[in-house]
PDB file of N, CA, C and O in Angstrom:
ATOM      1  N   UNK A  29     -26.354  -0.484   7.895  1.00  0.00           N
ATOM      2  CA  UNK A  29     -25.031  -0.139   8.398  1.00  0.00           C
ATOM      3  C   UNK A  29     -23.966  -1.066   7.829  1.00  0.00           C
ATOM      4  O   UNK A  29     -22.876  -0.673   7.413  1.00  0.00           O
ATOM      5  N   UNK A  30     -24.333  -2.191   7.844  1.00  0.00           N
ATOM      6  CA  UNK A  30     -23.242  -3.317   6.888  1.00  0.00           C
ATOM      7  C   UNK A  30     -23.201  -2.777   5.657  1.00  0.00           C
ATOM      8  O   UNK A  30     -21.992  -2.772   5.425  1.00  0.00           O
ATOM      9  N   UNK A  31     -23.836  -2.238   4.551  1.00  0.00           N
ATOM     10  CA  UNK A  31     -23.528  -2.050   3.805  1.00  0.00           C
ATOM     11  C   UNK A  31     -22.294  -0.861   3.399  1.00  0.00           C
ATOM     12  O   UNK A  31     -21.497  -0.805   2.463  1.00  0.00           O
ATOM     13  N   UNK A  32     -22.555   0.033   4.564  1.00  0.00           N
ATOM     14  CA  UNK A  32     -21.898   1.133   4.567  1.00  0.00           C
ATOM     15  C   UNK A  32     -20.024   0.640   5.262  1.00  0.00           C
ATOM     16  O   UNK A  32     -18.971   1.220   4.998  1.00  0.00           O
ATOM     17  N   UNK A  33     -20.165  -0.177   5.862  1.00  0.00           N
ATOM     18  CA  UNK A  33     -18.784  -0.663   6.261  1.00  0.00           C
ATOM     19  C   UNK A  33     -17.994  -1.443   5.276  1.00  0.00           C
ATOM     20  O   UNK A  33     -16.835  -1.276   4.896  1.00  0.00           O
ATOM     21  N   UNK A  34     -19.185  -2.640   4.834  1.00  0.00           N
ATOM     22  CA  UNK A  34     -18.532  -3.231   3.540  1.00  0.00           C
ATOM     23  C   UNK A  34     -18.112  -2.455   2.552  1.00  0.00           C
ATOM     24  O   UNK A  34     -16.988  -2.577   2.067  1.00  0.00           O
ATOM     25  N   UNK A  35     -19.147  -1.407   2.080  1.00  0.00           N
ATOM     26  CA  UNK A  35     -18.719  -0.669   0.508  1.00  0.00           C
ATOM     27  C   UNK A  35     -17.501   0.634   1.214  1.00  0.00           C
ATOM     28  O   UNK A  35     -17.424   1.614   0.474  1.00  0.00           O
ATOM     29  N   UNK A  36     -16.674   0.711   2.400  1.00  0.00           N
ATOM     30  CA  UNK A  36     -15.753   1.451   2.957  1.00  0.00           C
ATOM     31  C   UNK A  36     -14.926   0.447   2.725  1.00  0.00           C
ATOM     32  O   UNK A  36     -14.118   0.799   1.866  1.00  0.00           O
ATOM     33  N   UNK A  37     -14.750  -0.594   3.067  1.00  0.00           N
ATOM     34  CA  UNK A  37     -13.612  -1.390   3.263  1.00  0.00           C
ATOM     35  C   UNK A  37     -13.253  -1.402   1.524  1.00  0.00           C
ATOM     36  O   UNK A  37     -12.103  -1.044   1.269  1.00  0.00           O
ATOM     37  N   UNK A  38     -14.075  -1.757   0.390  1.00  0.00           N
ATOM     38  CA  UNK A  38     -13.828  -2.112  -0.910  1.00  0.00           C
ATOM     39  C   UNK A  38     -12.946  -0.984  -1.187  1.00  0.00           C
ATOM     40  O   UNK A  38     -11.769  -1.143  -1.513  1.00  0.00           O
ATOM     41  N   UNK A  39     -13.562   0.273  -1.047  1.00  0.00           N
ATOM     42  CA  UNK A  39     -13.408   1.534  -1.075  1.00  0.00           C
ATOM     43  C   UNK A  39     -12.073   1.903  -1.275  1.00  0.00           C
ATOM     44  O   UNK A  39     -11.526   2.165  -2.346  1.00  0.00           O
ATOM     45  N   UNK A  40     -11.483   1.899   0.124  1.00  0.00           N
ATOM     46  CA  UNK A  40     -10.078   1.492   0.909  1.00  0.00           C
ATOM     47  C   UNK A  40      -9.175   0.832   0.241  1.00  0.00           C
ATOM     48  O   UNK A  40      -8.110   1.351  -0.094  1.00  0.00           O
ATOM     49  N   UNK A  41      -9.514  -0.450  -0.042  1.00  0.00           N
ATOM     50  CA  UNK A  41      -8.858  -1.218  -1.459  1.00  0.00           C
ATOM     51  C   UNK A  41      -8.757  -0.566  -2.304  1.00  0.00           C
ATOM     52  O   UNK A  41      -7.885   0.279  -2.504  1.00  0.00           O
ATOM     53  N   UNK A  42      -9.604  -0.844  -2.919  1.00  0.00           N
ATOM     54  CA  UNK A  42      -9.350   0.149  -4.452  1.00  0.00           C
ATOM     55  C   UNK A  42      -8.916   1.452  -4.570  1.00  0.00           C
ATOM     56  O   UNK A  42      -8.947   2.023  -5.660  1.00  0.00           O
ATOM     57  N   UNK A  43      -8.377   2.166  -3.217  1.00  0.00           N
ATOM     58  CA  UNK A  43      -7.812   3.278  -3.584  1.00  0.00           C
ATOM     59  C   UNK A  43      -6.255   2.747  -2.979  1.00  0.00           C
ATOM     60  O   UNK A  43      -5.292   3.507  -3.078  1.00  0.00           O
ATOM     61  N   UNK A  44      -6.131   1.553  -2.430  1.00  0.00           N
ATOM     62  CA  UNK A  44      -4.751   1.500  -2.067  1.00  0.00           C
ATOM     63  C   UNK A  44      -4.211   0.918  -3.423  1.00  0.00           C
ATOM     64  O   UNK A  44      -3.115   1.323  -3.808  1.00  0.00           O
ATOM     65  N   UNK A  45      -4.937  -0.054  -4.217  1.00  0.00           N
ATOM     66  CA  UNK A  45      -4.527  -0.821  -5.150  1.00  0.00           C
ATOM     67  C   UNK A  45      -4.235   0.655  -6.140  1.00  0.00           C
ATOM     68  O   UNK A  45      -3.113   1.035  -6.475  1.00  0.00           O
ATOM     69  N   UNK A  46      -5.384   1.259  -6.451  1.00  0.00           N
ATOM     70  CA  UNK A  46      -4.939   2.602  -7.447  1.00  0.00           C
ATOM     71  C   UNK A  46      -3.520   3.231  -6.866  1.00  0.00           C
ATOM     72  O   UNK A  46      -2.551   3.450  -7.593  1.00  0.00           O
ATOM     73  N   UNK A  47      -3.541   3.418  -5.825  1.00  0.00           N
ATOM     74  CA  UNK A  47      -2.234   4.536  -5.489  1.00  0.00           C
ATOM     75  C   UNK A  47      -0.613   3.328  -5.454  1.00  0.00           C
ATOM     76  O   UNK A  47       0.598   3.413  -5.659  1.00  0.00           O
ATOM     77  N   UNK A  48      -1.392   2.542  -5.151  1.00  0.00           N
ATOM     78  CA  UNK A  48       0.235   1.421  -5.615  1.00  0.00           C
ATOM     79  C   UNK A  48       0.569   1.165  -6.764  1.00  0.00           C
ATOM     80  O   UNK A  48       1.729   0.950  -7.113  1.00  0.00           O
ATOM     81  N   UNK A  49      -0.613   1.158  -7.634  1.00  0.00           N
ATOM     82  CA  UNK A  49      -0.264   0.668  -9.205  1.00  0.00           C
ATOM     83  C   UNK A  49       0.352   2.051  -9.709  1.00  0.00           C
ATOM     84  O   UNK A  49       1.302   2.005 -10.489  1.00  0.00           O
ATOM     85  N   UNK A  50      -0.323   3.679  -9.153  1.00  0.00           N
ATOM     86  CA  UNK A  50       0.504   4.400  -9.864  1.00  0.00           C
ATOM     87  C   UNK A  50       1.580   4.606  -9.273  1.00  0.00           C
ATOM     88  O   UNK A  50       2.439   4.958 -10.082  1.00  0.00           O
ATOM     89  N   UNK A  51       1.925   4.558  -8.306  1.00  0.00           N
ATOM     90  CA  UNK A  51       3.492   4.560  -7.901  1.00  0.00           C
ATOM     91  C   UNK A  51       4.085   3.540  -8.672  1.00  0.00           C
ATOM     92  O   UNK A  51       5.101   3.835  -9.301  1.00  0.00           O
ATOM     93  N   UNK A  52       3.689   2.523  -8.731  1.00  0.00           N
ATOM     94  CA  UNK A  52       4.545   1.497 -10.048  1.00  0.00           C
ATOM     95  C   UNK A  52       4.822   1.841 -11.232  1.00  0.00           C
ATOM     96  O   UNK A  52       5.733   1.345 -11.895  1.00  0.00           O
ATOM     97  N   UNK A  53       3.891   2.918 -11.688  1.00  0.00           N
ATOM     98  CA  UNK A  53       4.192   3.287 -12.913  1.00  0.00           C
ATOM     99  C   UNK A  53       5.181   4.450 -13.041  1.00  0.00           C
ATOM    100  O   UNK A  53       5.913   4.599 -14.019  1.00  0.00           O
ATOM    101  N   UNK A  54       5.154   5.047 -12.258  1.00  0.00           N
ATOM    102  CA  UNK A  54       6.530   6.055 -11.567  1.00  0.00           C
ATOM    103  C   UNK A  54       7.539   5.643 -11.777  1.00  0.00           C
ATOM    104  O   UNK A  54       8.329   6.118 -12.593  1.00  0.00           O
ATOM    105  N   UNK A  55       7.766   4.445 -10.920  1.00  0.00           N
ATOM    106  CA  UNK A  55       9.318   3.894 -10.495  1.00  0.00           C
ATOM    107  C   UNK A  55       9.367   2.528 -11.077  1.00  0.00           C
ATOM    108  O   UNK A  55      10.461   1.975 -11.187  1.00  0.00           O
ATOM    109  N   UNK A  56       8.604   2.115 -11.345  1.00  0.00           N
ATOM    110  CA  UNK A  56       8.581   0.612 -11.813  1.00  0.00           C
ATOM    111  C   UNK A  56       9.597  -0.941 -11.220  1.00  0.00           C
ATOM    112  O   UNK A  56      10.339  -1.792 -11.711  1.00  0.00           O
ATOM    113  N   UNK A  57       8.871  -0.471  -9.545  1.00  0.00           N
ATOM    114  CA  UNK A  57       9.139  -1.155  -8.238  1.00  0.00           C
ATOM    115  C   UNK A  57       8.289  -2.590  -8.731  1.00  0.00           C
ATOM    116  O   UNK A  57       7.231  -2.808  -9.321  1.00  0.00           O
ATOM    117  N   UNK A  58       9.255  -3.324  -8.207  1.00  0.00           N
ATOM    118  CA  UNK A  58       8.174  -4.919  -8.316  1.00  0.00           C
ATOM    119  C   UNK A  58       7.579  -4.530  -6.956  1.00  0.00           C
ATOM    120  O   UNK A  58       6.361  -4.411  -6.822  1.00  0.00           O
ATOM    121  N   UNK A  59       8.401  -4.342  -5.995  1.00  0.00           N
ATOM    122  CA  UNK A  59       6.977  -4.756  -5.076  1.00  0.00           C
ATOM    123  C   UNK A  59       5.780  -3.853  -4.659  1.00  0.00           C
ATOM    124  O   UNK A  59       5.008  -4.122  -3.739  1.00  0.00           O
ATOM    125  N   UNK A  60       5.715  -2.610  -5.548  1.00  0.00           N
ATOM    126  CA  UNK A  60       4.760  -2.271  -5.477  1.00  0.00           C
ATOM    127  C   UNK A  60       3.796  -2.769  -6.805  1.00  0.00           C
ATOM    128  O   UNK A  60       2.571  -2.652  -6.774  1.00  0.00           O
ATOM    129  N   UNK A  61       4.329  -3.183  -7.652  1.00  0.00           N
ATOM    130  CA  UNK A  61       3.235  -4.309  -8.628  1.00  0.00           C
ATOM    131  C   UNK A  61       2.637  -5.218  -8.039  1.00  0.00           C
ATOM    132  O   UNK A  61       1.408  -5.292  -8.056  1.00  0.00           O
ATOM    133  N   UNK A  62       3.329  -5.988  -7.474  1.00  0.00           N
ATOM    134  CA  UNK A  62       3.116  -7.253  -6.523  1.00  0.00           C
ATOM    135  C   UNK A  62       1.635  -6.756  -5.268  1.00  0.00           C
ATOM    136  O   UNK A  62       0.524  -7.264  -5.111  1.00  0.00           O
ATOM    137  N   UNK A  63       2.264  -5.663  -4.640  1.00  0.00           N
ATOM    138  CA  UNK A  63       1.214  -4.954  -3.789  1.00  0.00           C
ATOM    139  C   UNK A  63      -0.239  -4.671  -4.081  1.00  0.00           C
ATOM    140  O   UNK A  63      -1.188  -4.918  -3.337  1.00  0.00           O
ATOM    141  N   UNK A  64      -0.272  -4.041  -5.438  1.00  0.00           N
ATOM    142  CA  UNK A  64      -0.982  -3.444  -6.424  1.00  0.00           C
ATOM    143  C   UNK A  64      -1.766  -4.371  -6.421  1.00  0.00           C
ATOM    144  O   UNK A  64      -2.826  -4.295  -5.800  1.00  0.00           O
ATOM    145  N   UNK A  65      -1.428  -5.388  -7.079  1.00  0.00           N
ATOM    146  CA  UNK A  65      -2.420  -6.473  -7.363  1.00  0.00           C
ATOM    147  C   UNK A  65      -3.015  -7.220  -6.076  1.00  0.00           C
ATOM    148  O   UNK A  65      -4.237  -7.352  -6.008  1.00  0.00           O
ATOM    149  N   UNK A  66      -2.213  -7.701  -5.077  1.00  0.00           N
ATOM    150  CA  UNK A  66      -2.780  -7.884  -3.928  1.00  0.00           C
ATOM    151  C   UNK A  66      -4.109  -7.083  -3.365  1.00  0.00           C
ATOM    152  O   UNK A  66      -5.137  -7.687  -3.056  1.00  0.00           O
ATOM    153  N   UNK A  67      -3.990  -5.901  -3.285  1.00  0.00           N
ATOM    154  CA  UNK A  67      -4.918  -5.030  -3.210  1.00  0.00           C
ATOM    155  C   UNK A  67      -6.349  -5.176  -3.959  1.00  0.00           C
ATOM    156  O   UNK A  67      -7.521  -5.262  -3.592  1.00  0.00           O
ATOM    157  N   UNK A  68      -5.645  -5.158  -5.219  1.00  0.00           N
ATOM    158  CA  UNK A  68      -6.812  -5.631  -6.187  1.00  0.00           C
ATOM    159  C   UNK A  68      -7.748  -6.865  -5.958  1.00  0.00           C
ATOM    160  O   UNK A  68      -8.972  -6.995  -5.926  1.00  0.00           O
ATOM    161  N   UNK A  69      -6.859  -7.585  -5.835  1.00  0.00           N
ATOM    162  CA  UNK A  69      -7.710  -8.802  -5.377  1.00  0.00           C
ATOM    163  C   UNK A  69      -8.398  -8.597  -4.289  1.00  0.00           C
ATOM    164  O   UNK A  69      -9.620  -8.741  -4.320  1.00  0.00           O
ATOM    165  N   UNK A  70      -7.759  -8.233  -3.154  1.00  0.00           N
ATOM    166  CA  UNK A  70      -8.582  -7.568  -1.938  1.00  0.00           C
ATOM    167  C   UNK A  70      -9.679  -6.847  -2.252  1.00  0.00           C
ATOM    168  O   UNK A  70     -10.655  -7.173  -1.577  1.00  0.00           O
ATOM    169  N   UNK A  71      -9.855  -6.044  -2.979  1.00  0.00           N
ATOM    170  CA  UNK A  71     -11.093  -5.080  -3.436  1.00  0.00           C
ATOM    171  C   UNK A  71     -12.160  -6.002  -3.771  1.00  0.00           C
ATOM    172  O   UNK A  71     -13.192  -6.002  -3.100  1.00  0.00           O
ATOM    173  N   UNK A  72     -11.985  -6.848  -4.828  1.00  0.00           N
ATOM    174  CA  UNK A  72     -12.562  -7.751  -5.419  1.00  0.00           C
ATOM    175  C   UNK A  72     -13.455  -9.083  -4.539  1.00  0.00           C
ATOM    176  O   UNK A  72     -14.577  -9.539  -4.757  1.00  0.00           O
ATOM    177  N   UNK A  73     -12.239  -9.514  -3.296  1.00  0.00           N
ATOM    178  CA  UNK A  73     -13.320 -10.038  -2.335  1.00  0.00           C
ATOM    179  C   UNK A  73     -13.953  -9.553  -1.682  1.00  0.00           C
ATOM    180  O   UNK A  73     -15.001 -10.143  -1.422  1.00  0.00           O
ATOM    181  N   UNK A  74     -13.716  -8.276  -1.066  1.00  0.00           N
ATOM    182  CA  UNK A  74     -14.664  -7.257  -0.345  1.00  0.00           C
ATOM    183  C   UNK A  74     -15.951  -6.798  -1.191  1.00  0.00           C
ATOM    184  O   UNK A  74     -16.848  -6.504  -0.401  1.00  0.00           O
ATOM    185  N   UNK A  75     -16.397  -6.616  -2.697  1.00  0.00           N
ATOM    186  CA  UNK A  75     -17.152  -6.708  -3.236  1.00  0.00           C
ATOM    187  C   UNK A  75     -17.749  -8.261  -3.612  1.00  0.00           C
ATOM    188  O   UNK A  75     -18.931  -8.260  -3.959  1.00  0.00           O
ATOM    189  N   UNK A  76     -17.370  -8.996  -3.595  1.00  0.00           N
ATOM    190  CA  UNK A  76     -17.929 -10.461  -2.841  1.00  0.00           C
ATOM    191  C   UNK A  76     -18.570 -10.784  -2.100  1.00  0.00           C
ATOM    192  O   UNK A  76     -19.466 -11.606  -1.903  1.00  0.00           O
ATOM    193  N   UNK A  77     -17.732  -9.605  -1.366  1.00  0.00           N
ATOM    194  CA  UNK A  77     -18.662 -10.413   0.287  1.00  0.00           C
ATOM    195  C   UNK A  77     -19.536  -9.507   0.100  1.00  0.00           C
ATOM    196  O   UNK A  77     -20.529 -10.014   0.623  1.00  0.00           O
ATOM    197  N   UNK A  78     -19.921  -8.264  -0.387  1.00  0.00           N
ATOM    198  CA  UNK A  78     -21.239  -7.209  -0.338  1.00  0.00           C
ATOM    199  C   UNK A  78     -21.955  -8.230  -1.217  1.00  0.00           C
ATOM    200  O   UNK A  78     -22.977  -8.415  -0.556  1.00  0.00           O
ATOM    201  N   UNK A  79     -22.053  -8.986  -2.264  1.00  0.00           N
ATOM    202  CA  UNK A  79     -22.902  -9.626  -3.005  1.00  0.00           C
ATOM    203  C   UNK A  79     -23.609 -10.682  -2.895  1.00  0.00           C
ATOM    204  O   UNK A  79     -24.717 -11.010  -3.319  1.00  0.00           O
ATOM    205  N   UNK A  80     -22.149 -11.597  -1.731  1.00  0.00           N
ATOM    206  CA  UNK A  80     -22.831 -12.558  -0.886  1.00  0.00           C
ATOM    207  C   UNK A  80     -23.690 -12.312   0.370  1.00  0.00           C
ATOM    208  O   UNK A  80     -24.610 -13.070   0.681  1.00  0.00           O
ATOM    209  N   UNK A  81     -23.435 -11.496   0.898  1.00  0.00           N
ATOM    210  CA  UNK A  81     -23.960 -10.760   2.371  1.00  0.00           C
ATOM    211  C   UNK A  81     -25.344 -10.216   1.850  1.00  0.00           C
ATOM    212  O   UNK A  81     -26.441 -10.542   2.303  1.00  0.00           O
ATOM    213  N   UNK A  82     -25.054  -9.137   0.597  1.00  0.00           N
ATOM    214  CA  UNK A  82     -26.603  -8.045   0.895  1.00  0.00           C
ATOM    215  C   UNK A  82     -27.500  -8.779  -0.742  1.00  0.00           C
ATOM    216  O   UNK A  82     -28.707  -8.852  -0.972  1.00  0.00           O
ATOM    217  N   UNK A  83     -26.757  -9.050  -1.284  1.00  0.00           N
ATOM    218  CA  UNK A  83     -27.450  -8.682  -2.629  1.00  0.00           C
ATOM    219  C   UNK A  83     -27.908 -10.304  -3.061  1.00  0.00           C
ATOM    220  O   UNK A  83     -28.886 -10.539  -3.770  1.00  0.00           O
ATOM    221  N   UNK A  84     -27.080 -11.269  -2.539  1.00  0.00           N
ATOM    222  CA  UNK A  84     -27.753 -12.774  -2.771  1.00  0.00           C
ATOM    223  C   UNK A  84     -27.144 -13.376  -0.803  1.00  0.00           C
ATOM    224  O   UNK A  84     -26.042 -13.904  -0.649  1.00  0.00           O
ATOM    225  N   UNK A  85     -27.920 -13.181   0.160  1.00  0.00           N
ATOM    226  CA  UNK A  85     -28.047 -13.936   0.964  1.00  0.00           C
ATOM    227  C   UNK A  85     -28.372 -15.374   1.038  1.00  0.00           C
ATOM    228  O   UNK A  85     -28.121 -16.037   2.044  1.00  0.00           O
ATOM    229  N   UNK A  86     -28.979 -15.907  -0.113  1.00  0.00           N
ATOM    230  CA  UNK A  86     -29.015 -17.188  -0.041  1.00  0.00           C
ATOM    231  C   UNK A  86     -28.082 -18.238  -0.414  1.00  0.00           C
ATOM    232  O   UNK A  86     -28.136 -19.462  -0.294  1.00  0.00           O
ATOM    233  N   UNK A  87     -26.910 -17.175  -1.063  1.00  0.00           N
ATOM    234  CA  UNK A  87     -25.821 -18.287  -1.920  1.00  0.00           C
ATOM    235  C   UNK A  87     -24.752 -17.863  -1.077  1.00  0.00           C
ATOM    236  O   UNK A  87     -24.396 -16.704  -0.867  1.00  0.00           O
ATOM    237  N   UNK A  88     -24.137 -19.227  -0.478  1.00  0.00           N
ATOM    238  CA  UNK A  88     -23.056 -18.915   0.201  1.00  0.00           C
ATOM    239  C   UNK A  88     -21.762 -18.846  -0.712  1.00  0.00           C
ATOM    240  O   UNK A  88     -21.485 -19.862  -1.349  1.00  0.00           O
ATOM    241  N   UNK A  89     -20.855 -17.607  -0.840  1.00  0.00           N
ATOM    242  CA  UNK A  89     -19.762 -17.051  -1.492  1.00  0.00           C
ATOM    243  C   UNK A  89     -18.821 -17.022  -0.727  1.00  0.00           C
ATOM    244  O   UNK A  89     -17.934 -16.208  -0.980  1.00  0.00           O
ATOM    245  N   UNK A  90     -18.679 -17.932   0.521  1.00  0.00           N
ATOM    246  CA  UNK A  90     -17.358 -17.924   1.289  1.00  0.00           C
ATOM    247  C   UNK A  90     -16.298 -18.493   0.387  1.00  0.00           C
ATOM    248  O   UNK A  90     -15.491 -17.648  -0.001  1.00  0.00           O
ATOM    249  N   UNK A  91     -16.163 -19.347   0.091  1.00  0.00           N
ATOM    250  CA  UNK A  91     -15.118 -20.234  -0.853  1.00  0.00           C
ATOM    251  C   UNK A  91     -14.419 -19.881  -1.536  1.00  0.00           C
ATOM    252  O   UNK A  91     -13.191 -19.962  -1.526  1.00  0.00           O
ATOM    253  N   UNK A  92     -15.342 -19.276  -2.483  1.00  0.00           N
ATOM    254  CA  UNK A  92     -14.832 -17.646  -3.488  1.00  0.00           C
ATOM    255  C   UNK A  92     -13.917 -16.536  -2.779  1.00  0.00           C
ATOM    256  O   UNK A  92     -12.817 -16.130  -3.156  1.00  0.00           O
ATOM    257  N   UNK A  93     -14.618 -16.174  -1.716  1.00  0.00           N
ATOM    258  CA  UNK A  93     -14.102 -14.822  -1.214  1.00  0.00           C
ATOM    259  C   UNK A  93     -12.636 -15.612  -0.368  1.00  0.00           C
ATOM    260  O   UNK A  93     -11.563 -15.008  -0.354  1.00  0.00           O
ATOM    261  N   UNK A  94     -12.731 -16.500   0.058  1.00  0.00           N
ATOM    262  CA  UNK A  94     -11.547 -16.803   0.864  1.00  0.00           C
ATOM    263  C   UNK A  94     -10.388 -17.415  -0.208  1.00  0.00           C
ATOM    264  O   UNK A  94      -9.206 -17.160   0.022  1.00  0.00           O
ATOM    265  N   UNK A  95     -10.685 -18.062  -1.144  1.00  0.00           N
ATOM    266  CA  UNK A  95      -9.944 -18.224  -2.140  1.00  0.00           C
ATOM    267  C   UNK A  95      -9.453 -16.951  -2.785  1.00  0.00           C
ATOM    268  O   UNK A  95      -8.277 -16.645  -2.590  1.00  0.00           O
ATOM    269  N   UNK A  96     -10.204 -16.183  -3.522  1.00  0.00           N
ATOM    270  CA  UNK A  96      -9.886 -14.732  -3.877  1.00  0.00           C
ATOM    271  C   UNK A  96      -8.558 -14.160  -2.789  1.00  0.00           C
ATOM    272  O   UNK A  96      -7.566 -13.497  -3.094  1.00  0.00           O
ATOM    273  N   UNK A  97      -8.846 -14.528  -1.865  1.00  0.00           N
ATOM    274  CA  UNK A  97      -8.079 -13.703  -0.735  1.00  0.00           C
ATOM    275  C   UNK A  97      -6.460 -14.229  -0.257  1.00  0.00           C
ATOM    276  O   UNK A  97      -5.451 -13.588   0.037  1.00  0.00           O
ATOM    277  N   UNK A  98      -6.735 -15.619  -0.332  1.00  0.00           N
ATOM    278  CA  UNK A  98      -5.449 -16.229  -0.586  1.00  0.00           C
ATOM    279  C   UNK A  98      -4.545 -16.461  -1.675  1.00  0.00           C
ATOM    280  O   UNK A  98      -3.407 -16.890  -1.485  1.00  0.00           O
ATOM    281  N   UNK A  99      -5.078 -16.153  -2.975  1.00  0.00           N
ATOM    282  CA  UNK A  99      -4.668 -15.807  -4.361  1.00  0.00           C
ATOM    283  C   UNK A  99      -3.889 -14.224  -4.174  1.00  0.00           C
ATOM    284  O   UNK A  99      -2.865 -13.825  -4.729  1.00  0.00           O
ATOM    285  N   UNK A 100      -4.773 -13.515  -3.193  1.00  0.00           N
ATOM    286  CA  UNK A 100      -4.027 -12.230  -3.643  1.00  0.00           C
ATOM    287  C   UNK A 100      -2.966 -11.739  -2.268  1.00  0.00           C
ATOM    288  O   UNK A 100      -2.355 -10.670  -2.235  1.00  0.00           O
ATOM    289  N   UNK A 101      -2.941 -12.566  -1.428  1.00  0.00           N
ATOM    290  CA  UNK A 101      -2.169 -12.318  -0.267  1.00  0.00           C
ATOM    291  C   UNK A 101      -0.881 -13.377  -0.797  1.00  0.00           C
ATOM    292  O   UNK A 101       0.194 -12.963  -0.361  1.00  0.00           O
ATOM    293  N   UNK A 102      -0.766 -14.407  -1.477  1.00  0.00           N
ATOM    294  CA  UNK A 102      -0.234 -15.273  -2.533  1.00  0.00           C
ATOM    295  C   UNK A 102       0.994 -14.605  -2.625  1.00  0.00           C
ATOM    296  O   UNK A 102       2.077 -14.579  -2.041  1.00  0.00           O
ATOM    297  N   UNK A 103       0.281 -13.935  -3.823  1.00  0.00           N
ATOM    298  CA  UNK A 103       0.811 -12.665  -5.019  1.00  0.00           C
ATOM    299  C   UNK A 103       1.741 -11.379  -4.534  1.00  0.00           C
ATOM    300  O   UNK A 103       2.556 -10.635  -5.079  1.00  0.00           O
ATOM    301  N   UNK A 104       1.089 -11.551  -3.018  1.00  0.00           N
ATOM    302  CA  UNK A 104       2.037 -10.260  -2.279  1.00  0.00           C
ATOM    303  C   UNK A 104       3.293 -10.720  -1.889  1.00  0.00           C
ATOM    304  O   UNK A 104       4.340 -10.133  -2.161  1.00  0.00           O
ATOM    305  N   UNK A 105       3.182 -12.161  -1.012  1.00  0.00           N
ATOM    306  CA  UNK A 105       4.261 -12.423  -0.562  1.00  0.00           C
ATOM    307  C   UNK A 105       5.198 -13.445  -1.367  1.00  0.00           C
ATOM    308  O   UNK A 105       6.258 -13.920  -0.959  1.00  0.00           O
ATOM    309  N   UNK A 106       4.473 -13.719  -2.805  1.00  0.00           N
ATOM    310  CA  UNK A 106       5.563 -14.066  -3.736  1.00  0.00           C
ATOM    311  C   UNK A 106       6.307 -12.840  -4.384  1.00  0.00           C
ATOM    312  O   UNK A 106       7.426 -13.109  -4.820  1.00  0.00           O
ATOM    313  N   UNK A 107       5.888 -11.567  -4.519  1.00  0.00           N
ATOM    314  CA  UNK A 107       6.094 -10.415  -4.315  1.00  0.00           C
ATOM    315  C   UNK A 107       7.605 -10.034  -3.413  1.00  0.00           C
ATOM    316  O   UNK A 107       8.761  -9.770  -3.743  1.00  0.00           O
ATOM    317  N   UNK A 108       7.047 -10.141  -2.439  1.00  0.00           N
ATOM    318  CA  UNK A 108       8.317  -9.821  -1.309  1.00  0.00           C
ATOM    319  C   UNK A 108       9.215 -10.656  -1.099  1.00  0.00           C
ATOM    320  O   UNK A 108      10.280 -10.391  -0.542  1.00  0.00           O
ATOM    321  N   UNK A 109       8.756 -12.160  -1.678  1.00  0.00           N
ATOM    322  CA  UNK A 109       9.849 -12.995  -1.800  1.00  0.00           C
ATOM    323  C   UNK A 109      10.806 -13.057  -2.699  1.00  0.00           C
ATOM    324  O   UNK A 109      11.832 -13.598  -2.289  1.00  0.00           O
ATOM    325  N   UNK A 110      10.823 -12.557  -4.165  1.00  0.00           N
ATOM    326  CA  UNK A 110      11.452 -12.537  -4.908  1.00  0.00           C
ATOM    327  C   UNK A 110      11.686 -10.519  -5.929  1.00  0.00           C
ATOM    328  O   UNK A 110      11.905 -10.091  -7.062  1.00  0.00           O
ATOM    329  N   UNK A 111      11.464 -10.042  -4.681  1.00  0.00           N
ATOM    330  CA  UNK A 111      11.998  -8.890  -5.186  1.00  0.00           C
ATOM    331  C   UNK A 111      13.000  -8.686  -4.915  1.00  0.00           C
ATOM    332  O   UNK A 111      13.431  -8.897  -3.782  1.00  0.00           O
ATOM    333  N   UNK A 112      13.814  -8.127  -6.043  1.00  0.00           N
ATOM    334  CA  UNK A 112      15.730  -8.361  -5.724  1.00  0.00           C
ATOM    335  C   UNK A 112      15.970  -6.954  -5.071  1.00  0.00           C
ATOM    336  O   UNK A 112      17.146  -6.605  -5.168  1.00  0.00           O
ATOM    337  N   UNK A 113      15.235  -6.150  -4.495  1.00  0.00           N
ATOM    338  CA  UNK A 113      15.688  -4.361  -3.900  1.00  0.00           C
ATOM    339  C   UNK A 113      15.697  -4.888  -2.969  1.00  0.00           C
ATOM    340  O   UNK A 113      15.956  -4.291  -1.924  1.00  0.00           O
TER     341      UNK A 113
END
């Protein structure tokens, strides 16, 4: 059942990061670039944590995944901080 929640949540990401990056390419909004990538990164620790959780239980990947996560939550709100709209 964890696996099925984890690989939903990645899921989720990567289709918010896809549907923000193409709206960026539409309108060519910073803060949906900014978003985009946030997302991305989000996807990226959520497949982390499936690798640390199911696929290598013995290696702890918190560090990674929480770093990953503050890199891309970062990126959002340097994002919203310096978008001039």
């Amino acid at each position: 059942m964890a696996i099925f929640v984890y690989g939903l949540c990645a899921l989720t990401a990567l289709m918010c990061a896809f549907l923000l990056l193409r709206a960026y390419h539409a309108t060519r909004s910073a803060v949906l670039w900014w978003s985009g990538l946030c997302f991305s990164g989000l996807m990226l620790s959520n497949v982390i944590l499936i690798v640390d959780k199911l696929v290598f239980p013995q290696i702890d990947l918190l560090g990674l995944r929480l770093w990953i996560t503050l890199v891309s939550l970062g990126l959002l709100l340097y994002g919203l901080i310096n978008s001039g709209e």
